[in-house]
Amino acid sequence: KNEVEQSPQNLTAQEGEFITINCSYSVGISALHWLQQHPGGGIVSLFMLSSGKKKHGRLIATINIQEKHSSLHITASHPRDSAVYICAVGRANFGNEKLTFGTGTRLTIIP
Amino acid sequence: DTGVSQDPRHKITKRGQNVTFRCDPISEHNRLYWYRQTLGQGPEFLTYFQNEAQLEKSRLLSDRFSAERPKGSFSTLEIQRTEQGDSAMYLCASSLGLGRETSYEQYFGPGTRLTVT
């Protein structure tokens, strides 16, 4: 079993829909990261969180440390949100925050 | 542009050849990471530098792989005697880390896509 599991693997939705992507992990972490990867490979960091909830524009990320679970929500989804969303967990150890990644959720928003 | 840069963006090589990739991190960042991503998978950790010191290497990094960060600024990743299984996207990331047990946001470069024929 992978240390970081994401669901769903693929998600197609209509423009304007509310989107939820889930991430579960099985190890102790120092922080959880949500990343966005567009075709061509570039990765952008969306959130880094270790507790509670963060919001940036139409994106909301939550984490439940006890349940080892995080969700990424997108409100009023738009075709430009189409990308692969990757959950990664970090375990800080003597300054090395090695990230362990999920396999990603491919999101497609249809106009 | 003050982000993380990688060169080249694409590399096609024949099996058995050596290749070298370069990563230039954000200038004030002391931590630098190399990751590898194969098609349809999430990235996997390869190695980590704090300043010029290489502090951790994944078991994925066979003897054919070597990474350096000679002056604590840019880094190079060399693959010797490339194999078809080395075909992947090689990603570099950097962060500014001040604490030993604290998480910091990592900034990723655009990646170098390697194809071994």
Coordinates of C-alpha atoms in Angstrom, one line a residue:
Chain A
K1 CA 0.0 0.0 0.0
N2 CA 1.3 3.4 -0.9
E3 CA 2.0 5.8 1.9
V4 CA 0.0 8.5 0.1
E5 CA -3.3 7.6 -1.6
Q6 CA -5.4 10.0 -3.6
S7 CA -8.9 9.7 -4.9
P8 CA -10.3 9.9 -7.4
Q9 CA -7.6 9.2 -10.0
N10 CA -9.6 11.0 -12.7
L11 CA -12.3 13.5 -12.3
T12 CA -14.4 15.2 -15.1
A13 CA -16.8 17.9 -14.2
Q14 CA -18.8 20.7 -15.8
E15 CA -17.7 24.3 -15.4
G16 CA -19.1 25.8 -12.2
E17 CA -19.2 22.5 -10.2
F18 CA -17.8 22.1 -6.7
I19 CA -14.8 19.8 -6.8
T20 CA -13.3 17.7 -4.0
I21 CA -10.1 15.7 -4.2
N22 CA -9.1 13.5 -1.3
C23 CA -5.8 12.4 0.1
S24 CA -5.1 9.8 2.8
Y25 CA -1.6 9.1 4.3
S26 CA -0.3 6.4 6.6
V27 CA 2.8 8.0 8.1
G28 CA 3.6 10.7 10.6
I29 CA 4.1 14.0 8.8
S30 CA 5.4 17.5 9.5
A31 CA 3.2 19.0 6.8
L32 CA 1.0 18.2 3.8
H33 CA 1.4 19.9 0.5
W34 CA -1.1 20.3 -2.4
L35 CA 0.5 20.8 -5.8
Q36 CA -0.8 21.5 -9.2
Q37 CA 0.9 20.2 -12.4
H38 CA -0.1 21.4 -15.8
P39 CA 0.7 19.5 -19.1
G40 CA 4.3 20.0 -19.9
G41 CA 5.4 19.2 -16.3
G42 CA 5.6 22.4 -14.3
I43 CA 4.6 22.0 -10.7
V44 CA 3.2 24.8 -8.6
S45 CA 2.7 24.7 -4.9
L46 CA -0.9 25.5 -3.9
F47 CA -0.9 24.9 -0.1
M48 CA 1.3 23.7 2.7
L49 CA -0.6 22.9 5.9
S50 CA -0.1 21.0 9.1
S51 CA -3.5 21.7 10.7
G52 CA -6.9 23.1 10.1
K53 CA -7.8 24.8 6.9
K54 CA -6.4 27.2 4.3
K55 CA -8.1 29.2 1.6
H56 CA -6.7 30.9 -1.5
G57 CA -9.2 32.3 -3.9
R58 CA -11.4 29.5 -5.1
L59 CA -9.2 26.8 -3.5
I60 CA -9.7 25.5 0.0
A61 CA -7.5 22.8 1.7
T62 CA -8.3 21.1 4.9
I63 CA -6.5 18.5 7.0
N64 CA -7.5 16.2 9.8
I65 CA -4.3 15.0 11.5
Q66 CA -6.1 12.4 13.7
E67 CA -7.7 10.8 10.7
K68 CA -4.6 11.3 8.4
H69 CA -6.8 12.8 5.7
S70 CA -6.8 16.0 3.6
S71 CA -9.1 17.4 1.1
L72 CA -8.7 20.0 -1.7
H73 CA -11.8 21.8 -2.7
I74 CA -12.3 24.0 -5.8
T75 CA -15.4 26.2 -5.8
A76 CA -17.0 27.5 -9.1
S77 CA -14.6 25.3 -11.2
H78 CA -13.3 26.7 -14.5
P79 CA -11.7 25.0 -17.5
R80 CA -8.4 26.7 -16.5
D81 CA -8.5 24.5 -13.3
S82 CA -7.9 21.5 -15.5
A83 CA -4.6 20.0 -14.4
V84 CA -3.2 17.1 -12.2
Y85 CA -3.5 17.8 -8.5
I86 CA -0.9 16.1 -6.4
C87 CA -0.9 15.5 -2.6
A88 CA 2.5 15.2 -1.0
V89 CA 3.5 14.7 2.6
G90 CA 6.7 15.9 4.2
R91 CA 8.6 14.4 7.1
A92 CA 11.1 16.9 8.4
N93 CA 14.2 15.2 9.7
F94 CA 17.2 17.2 10.5
G95 CA 16.4 19.7 7.9
N96 CA 15.5 17.4 5.1
E97 CA 11.9 17.7 4.3
K98 CA 11.7 14.8 1.9
L99 CA 8.3 14.7 0.1
T100 CA 6.4 11.5 -0.6
F101 CA 3.9 12.0 -3.4
G102 CA 0.5 10.6 -4.3
T103 CA 0.0 9.6 -7.9
G104 CA -2.2 12.6 -8.6
T105 CA -5.8 13.3 -9.6
R106 CA -6.3 14.3 -13.2
L107 CA -9.1 17.0 -13.2
T108 CA -10.8 18.0 -16.4
I109 CA -13.4 20.8 -16.4
I110 CA -15.6 20.9 -19.4
P111 CA -17.0 24.4 -20.5
Chain B
D1 CA 12.6 35.5 -13.7
T2 CA 13.7 34.5 -10.2
G3 CA 12.2 31.1 -10.1
V4 CA 13.9 27.7 -10.3
S5 CA 15.3 27.0 -13.7
Q6 CA 16.4 23.7 -15.3
D7 CA 18.4 23.0 -18.4
P8 CA 17.9 21.5 -20.8
R9 CA 14.1 21.2 -20.9
H10 CA 14.2 18.2 -23.2
K11 CA 17.0 15.6 -23.8
I12 CA 16.9 12.7 -26.2
T13 CA 19.8 10.3 -26.0
K14 CA 20.8 6.9 -27.1
R15 CA 21.1 4.1 -24.6
G16 CA 24.6 3.9 -23.1
Q17 CA 25.3 7.7 -23.4
N18 CA 26.0 10.0 -20.5
V19 CA 23.7 12.9 -19.8
T20 CA 24.0 15.9 -17.4
F21 CA 21.2 18.1 -16.2
R22 CA 21.5 21.5 -14.5
C23 CA 19.3 23.1 -11.9
D24 CA 19.5 26.7 -10.8
P25 CA 17.5 27.2 -7.6
I26 CA 16.1 30.5 -6.2
S27 CA 19.2 32.4 -5.2
E28 CA 18.7 32.6 -1.4
H29 CA 17.4 29.0 -1.1
N30 CA 19.8 26.7 0.8
R31 CA 17.9 23.4 0.2
L32 CA 17.8 21.7 -3.2
Y33 CA 16.0 18.5 -4.1
W34 CA 16.0 16.3 -7.2
Y35 CA 12.9 14.2 -8.0
R36 CA 12.1 11.8 -10.8
Q37 CA 8.6 11.4 -12.3
T38 CA 7.6 8.7 -14.7
L39 CA 4.5 8.9 -16.8
G40 CA 1.3 8.7 -14.8
Q41 CA 3.0 8.6 -11.5
G42 CA 3.8 11.2 -8.8
P43 CA 7.4 12.4 -8.4
E44 CA 9.8 10.3 -6.4
F45 CA 12.6 11.7 -4.2
L46 CA 16.1 11.1 -5.5
T47 CA 18.5 13.3 -3.4
Y48 CA 18.7 16.4 -1.2
F49 CA 21.3 19.1 -0.6
Q50 CA 21.6 21.5 2.2
N51 CA 24.0 24.1 0.8
E52 CA 26.8 22.1 -0.8
A53 CA 26.3 19.0 1.3
Q54 CA 24.5 16.0 -0.1
L55 CA 22.6 14.8 3.0
E56 CA 20.4 12.0 1.6
K57 CA 20.2 9.8 -1.4
S58 CA 17.3 7.5 -2.3
R59 CA 18.0 3.9 -3.1
L60 CA 16.5 4.8 -6.5
L61 CA 19.8 6.6 -7.2
S62 CA 21.9 3.8 -8.5
D63 CA 25.7 4.0 -9.0
R64 CA 25.1 5.4 -12.4
F65 CA 23.6 8.5 -11.0
S66 CA 25.6 11.3 -9.3
A67 CA 24.6 14.7 -8.2
E68 CA 26.7 17.7 -7.1
R69 CA 26.1 21.2 -5.8
P70 CA 29.7 22.4 -5.7
K71 CA 29.3 26.0 -4.3
G72 CA 25.9 25.6 -2.7
S73 CA 24.2 27.3 -5.6
F74 CA 23.4 25.4 -8.9
S75 CA 23.3 21.6 -9.0
T76 CA 24.0 19.0 -11.6
L77 CA 22.6 15.5 -12.0
E78 CA 24.6 13.2 -14.2
I79 CA 23.4 9.8 -15.4
Q80 CA 26.1 7.5 -16.9
R81 CA 25.4 4.7 -19.3
T82 CA 21.8 5.6 -19.7
E83 CA 19.1 2.9 -19.9
Q84 CA 15.6 3.0 -21.3
G85 CA 14.3 2.8 -17.8
D86 CA 15.9 6.2 -17.1
S87 CA 13.4 7.9 -19.3
A88 CA 11.4 10.2 -17.1
M89 CA 10.9 13.8 -16.1
Y90 CA 13.7 15.0 -13.7
L91 CA 12.4 17.7 -11.4
C92 CA 14.4 20.1 -9.2
A93 CA 13.0 22.0 -6.3
S94 CA 14.4 24.4 -3.8
S95 CA 13.4 25.8 -0.5
L96 CA 14.7 28.1 2.2
G97 CA 15.0 26.1 5.3
L98 CA 16.1 27.5 8.7
G99 CA 15.0 24.8 11.1
R100 CA 15.8 21.2 11.5
E101 CA 12.3 19.9 12.1
T102 CA 10.2 22.4 10.2
S103 CA 8.5 22.3 6.9
Y104 CA 9.0 24.9 4.2
E105 CA 7.4 25.3 0.8
Q106 CA 9.3 23.8 -2.1
Y107 CA 9.5 25.7 -5.4
F108 CA 9.7 23.5 -8.4
G109 CA 11.5 24.0 -11.7
P110 CA 9.9 23.1 -15.1
G111 CA 11.7 19.8 -15.3
T112 CA 14.0 18.1 -17.8
R113 CA 12.3 15.4 -19.8
L114 CA 14.7 12.6 -20.7
T115 CA 14.0 10.1 -23.4
V116 CA 16.4 7.2 -23.8
T117 CA 16.1 5.5 -27.2

